[in-house]
Amino acid sequence: LTFISNIWYNYSEIGGVFIMAKVTKEMNIMEAVEKYPIIAQVLMRYGLGCVGCIISTAETLGEGIAAHGLNPDIIIEEVNMILDKQEA
């Protein structure tokens, strides 16, 4: 999180460039997947079937990813890179 003009912004540094992070580890899994369906594909690539799990409605992306022993920051950064490239 970055504080600018009394507002907190979510930024990720990717390749030395700061981009506005669309997805954060604090987001609810199901809400994030509904907004950005590509998240489901990324999670599946890491062996995470979060979308089909009943816990996904009550758990954050960070909690779900960490519960499987993976680093949420790395996976969330990958998701944001993909979303950023889709917009370009």
CSV table of N, CA and C in Angstrom, one decimal, residues 30-74:
chain,number,residue,atom,x,y,z
A,30,MET,N,-13.7,-15.6,-4.0
A,30,MET,CA,-14.8,-15.7,-4.9
A,30,MET,C,-15.1,-14.3,-5.6
A,31,GLU,N,-15.1,-13.2,-4.8
A,31,GLU,CA,-15.3,-11.9,-5.4
A,31,GLU,C,-14.2,-11.5,-6.4
A,32,ALA,N,-13.0,-11.9,-6.1
A,32,ALA,CA,-11.9,-11.6,-7.0
A,32,ALA,C,-12.0,-12.4,-8.3
A,33,VAL,N,-12.4,-13.7,-8.2
A,33,VAL,CA,-12.5,-14.5,-9.3
A,33,VAL,C,-13.7,-14.1,-10.2
A,34,GLU,N,-14.8,-13.6,-9.6
A,34,GLU,CA,-15.9,-13.1,-10.3
A,34,GLU,C,-15.5,-11.9,-11.1
A,35,LYS,N,-14.7,-11.0,-10.5
A,35,LYS,CA,-14.3,-9.8,-11.2
A,35,LYS,C,-13.2,-10.0,-12.2
A,36,TYR,N,-12.3,-10.9,-11.9
A,36,TYR,CA,-11.2,-11.2,-12.8
A,36,TYR,C,-11.1,-12.8,-13.0
A,37,PRO,N,-11.8,-13.4,-13.9
A,37,PRO,CA,-11.8,-14.8,-14.1
A,37,PRO,C,-10.5,-15.5,-14.3
A,38,ILE,N,-9.5,-14.7,-14.8
A,38,ILE,CA,-8.2,-15.2,-15.1
A,38,ILE,C,-7.5,-15.7,-13.8
A,39,ILE,N,-8.0,-15.2,-12.7
A,39,ILE,CA,-7.4,-15.7,-11.4
A,39,ILE,C,-7.6,-17.2,-11.2
A,40,ALA,N,-8.7,-17.7,-11.6
A,40,ALA,CA,-9.0,-19.1,-11.5
A,40,ALA,C,-7.9,-20.0,-12.2
A,41,GLN,N,-7.6,-19.5,-13.4
A,41,GLN,CA,-6.6,-20.2,-14.2
A,41,GLN,C,-5.2,-20.2,-13.6
A,42,VAL,N,-4.9,-19.0,-13.1
A,42,VAL,CA,-3.6,-18.9,-12.4
A,42,VAL,C,-3.5,-19.8,-11.2
A,43,LEU,N,-4.6,-19.8,-10.4
A,43,LEU,CA,-4.6,-20.6,-9.2
A,43,LEU,C,-4.5,-22.1,-9.5
A,44,MET,N,-5.2,-22.5,-10.6
A,44,MET,CA,-5.2,-23.9,-11.0
A,44,MET,C,-3.8,-24.3,-11.5
A,45,ARG,N,-3.1,-23.4,-12.1
A,45,ARG,CA,-1.7,-23.7,-12.5
A,45,ARG,C,-0.8,-24.0,-11.3
A,46,TYR,N,-1.1,-23.5,-10.2
A,46,TYR,CA,-0.4,-23.7,-9.0
A,46,TYR,C,-1.0,-24.9,-8.2
A,47,GLY,N,-1.9,-25.6,-8.7
A,47,GLY,CA,-2.6,-26.7,-8.1
A,47,GLY,C,-3.6,-26.3,-7.1
A,48,LEU,N,-4.1,-25.1,-7.1
A,48,LEU,CA,-5.1,-24.6,-6.2
A,48,LEU,C,-6.5,-24.6,-6.8
A,49,GLY,N,-7.4,-25.4,-6.2
A,49,GLY,CA,-8.7,-25.5,-6.7
A,49,GLY,C,-9.7,-24.6,-5.9
A,50,CYS,N,-9.2,-23.4,-5.6
A,50,CYS,CA,-9.9,-22.5,-4.7
A,50,CYS,C,-11.3,-22.2,-5.2
A,51,VAL,N,-11.5,-22.1,-6.4
A,51,VAL,CA,-12.8,-21.7,-7.0
A,51,VAL,C,-13.9,-22.7,-6.6
A,52,GLY,N,-13.5,-24.0,-6.6
A,52,GLY,CA,-14.5,-25.0,-6.3
A,52,GLY,C,-14.6,-25.3,-4.8
A,53,CYS,N,-13.9,-24.6,-4.0
A,53,CYS,CA,-13.8,-24.9,-2.5
A,53,CYS,C,-14.9,-24.0,-1.8
A,54,ILE,N,-15.6,-24.6,-0.9
A,54,ILE,CA,-16.7,-23.9,-0.2
A,54,ILE,C,-16.1,-22.8,0.7
A,55,ILE,N,-14.8,-22.9,1.1
A,55,ILE,CA,-14.2,-21.9,1.9
A,55,ILE,C,-13.9,-20.6,1.1
A,56,SER,N,-13.9,-20.7,-0.2
A,56,SER,CA,-13.5,-19.5,-1.0
A,56,SER,C,-14.5,-18.3,-0.8
A,57,THR,N,-15.7,-18.6,-0.3
A,57,THR,CA,-16.6,-17.4,-0.1
A,57,THR,C,-16.2,-16.7,1.2
A,58,ALA,N,-15.4,-17.3,2.1
A,58,ALA,CA,-15.1,-16.7,3.4
A,58,ALA,C,-13.6,-16.4,3.6
A,59,GLU,N,-12.8,-16.8,2.6
A,59,GLU,CA,-11.4,-16.6,2.7
A,59,GLU,C,-10.8,-15.6,1.8
A,60,THR,N,-9.7,-15.0,2.1
A,60,THR,CA,-9.1,-14.1,1.2
A,60,THR,C,-8.1,-14.8,0.3
A,61,LEU,N,-7.7,-14.2,-0.8
A,61,LEU,CA,-6.7,-14.8,-1.6
A,61,LEU,C,-5.4,-15.2,-0.9
A,62,GLY,N,-5.0,-14.2,0.0
A,62,GLY,CA,-3.8,-14.4,0.7
A,62,GLY,C,-3.9,-15.6,1.7
A,63,GLU,N,-5.0,-15.7,2.4
A,63,GLU,CA,-5.2,-16.8,3.3
A,63,GLU,C,-5.3,-18.1,2.6
A,64,GLY,N,-6.0,-18.2,1.5
A,64,GLY,CA,-6.1,-19.4,0.7
A,64,GLY,C,-4.8,-19.9,0.1
A,65,ILE,N,-4.1,-19.0,-0.5
A,65,ILE,CA,-2.8,-19.4,-1.1
A,65,ILE,C,-1.8,-19.8,0.0
A,66,ALA,N,-1.7,-19.0,1.1
A,66,ALA,CA,-0.8,-19.4,2.2
A,66,ALA,C,-1.1,-20.7,2.9
A,67,ALA,N,-2.4,-21.0,2.9
A,67,ALA,CA,-2.8,-22.3,3.6
A,67,ALA,C,-2.3,-23.5,2.8
A,68,HIS,N,-1.9,-23.3,1.6
A,68,HIS,CA,-1.4,-24.4,0.8
A,68,HIS,C,0.2,-24.3,0.7
A,69,GLY,N,0.8,-23.5,1.5
A,69,GLY,CA,2.2,-23.4,1.6
A,69,GLY,C,2.9,-22.6,0.5
A,70,LEU,N,2.1,-21.8,-0.2
A,70,LEU,CA,2.7,-21.0,-1.3
A,70,LEU,C,2.7,-19.5,-0.9
A,71,ASN,N,3.6,-18.7,-1.6
A,71,ASN,CA,3.7,-17.3,-1.3
A,71,ASN,C,2.7,-16.5,-2.0
A,72,PRO,N,1.7,-15.9,-1.3
A,72,PRO,CA,0.7,-15.1,-1.9
A,72,PRO,C,1.2,-14.0,-2.7
A,73,ASP,N,2.3,-13.3,-2.3
A,73,ASP,CA,2.8,-12.2,-3.0
A,73,ASP,C,3.2,-12.5,-4.4
A,74,ILE,N,3.8,-13.6,-4.6
A,74,ILE,CA,4.3,-14.0,-5.9
A,74,ILE,C,3.1,-14.3,-6.8
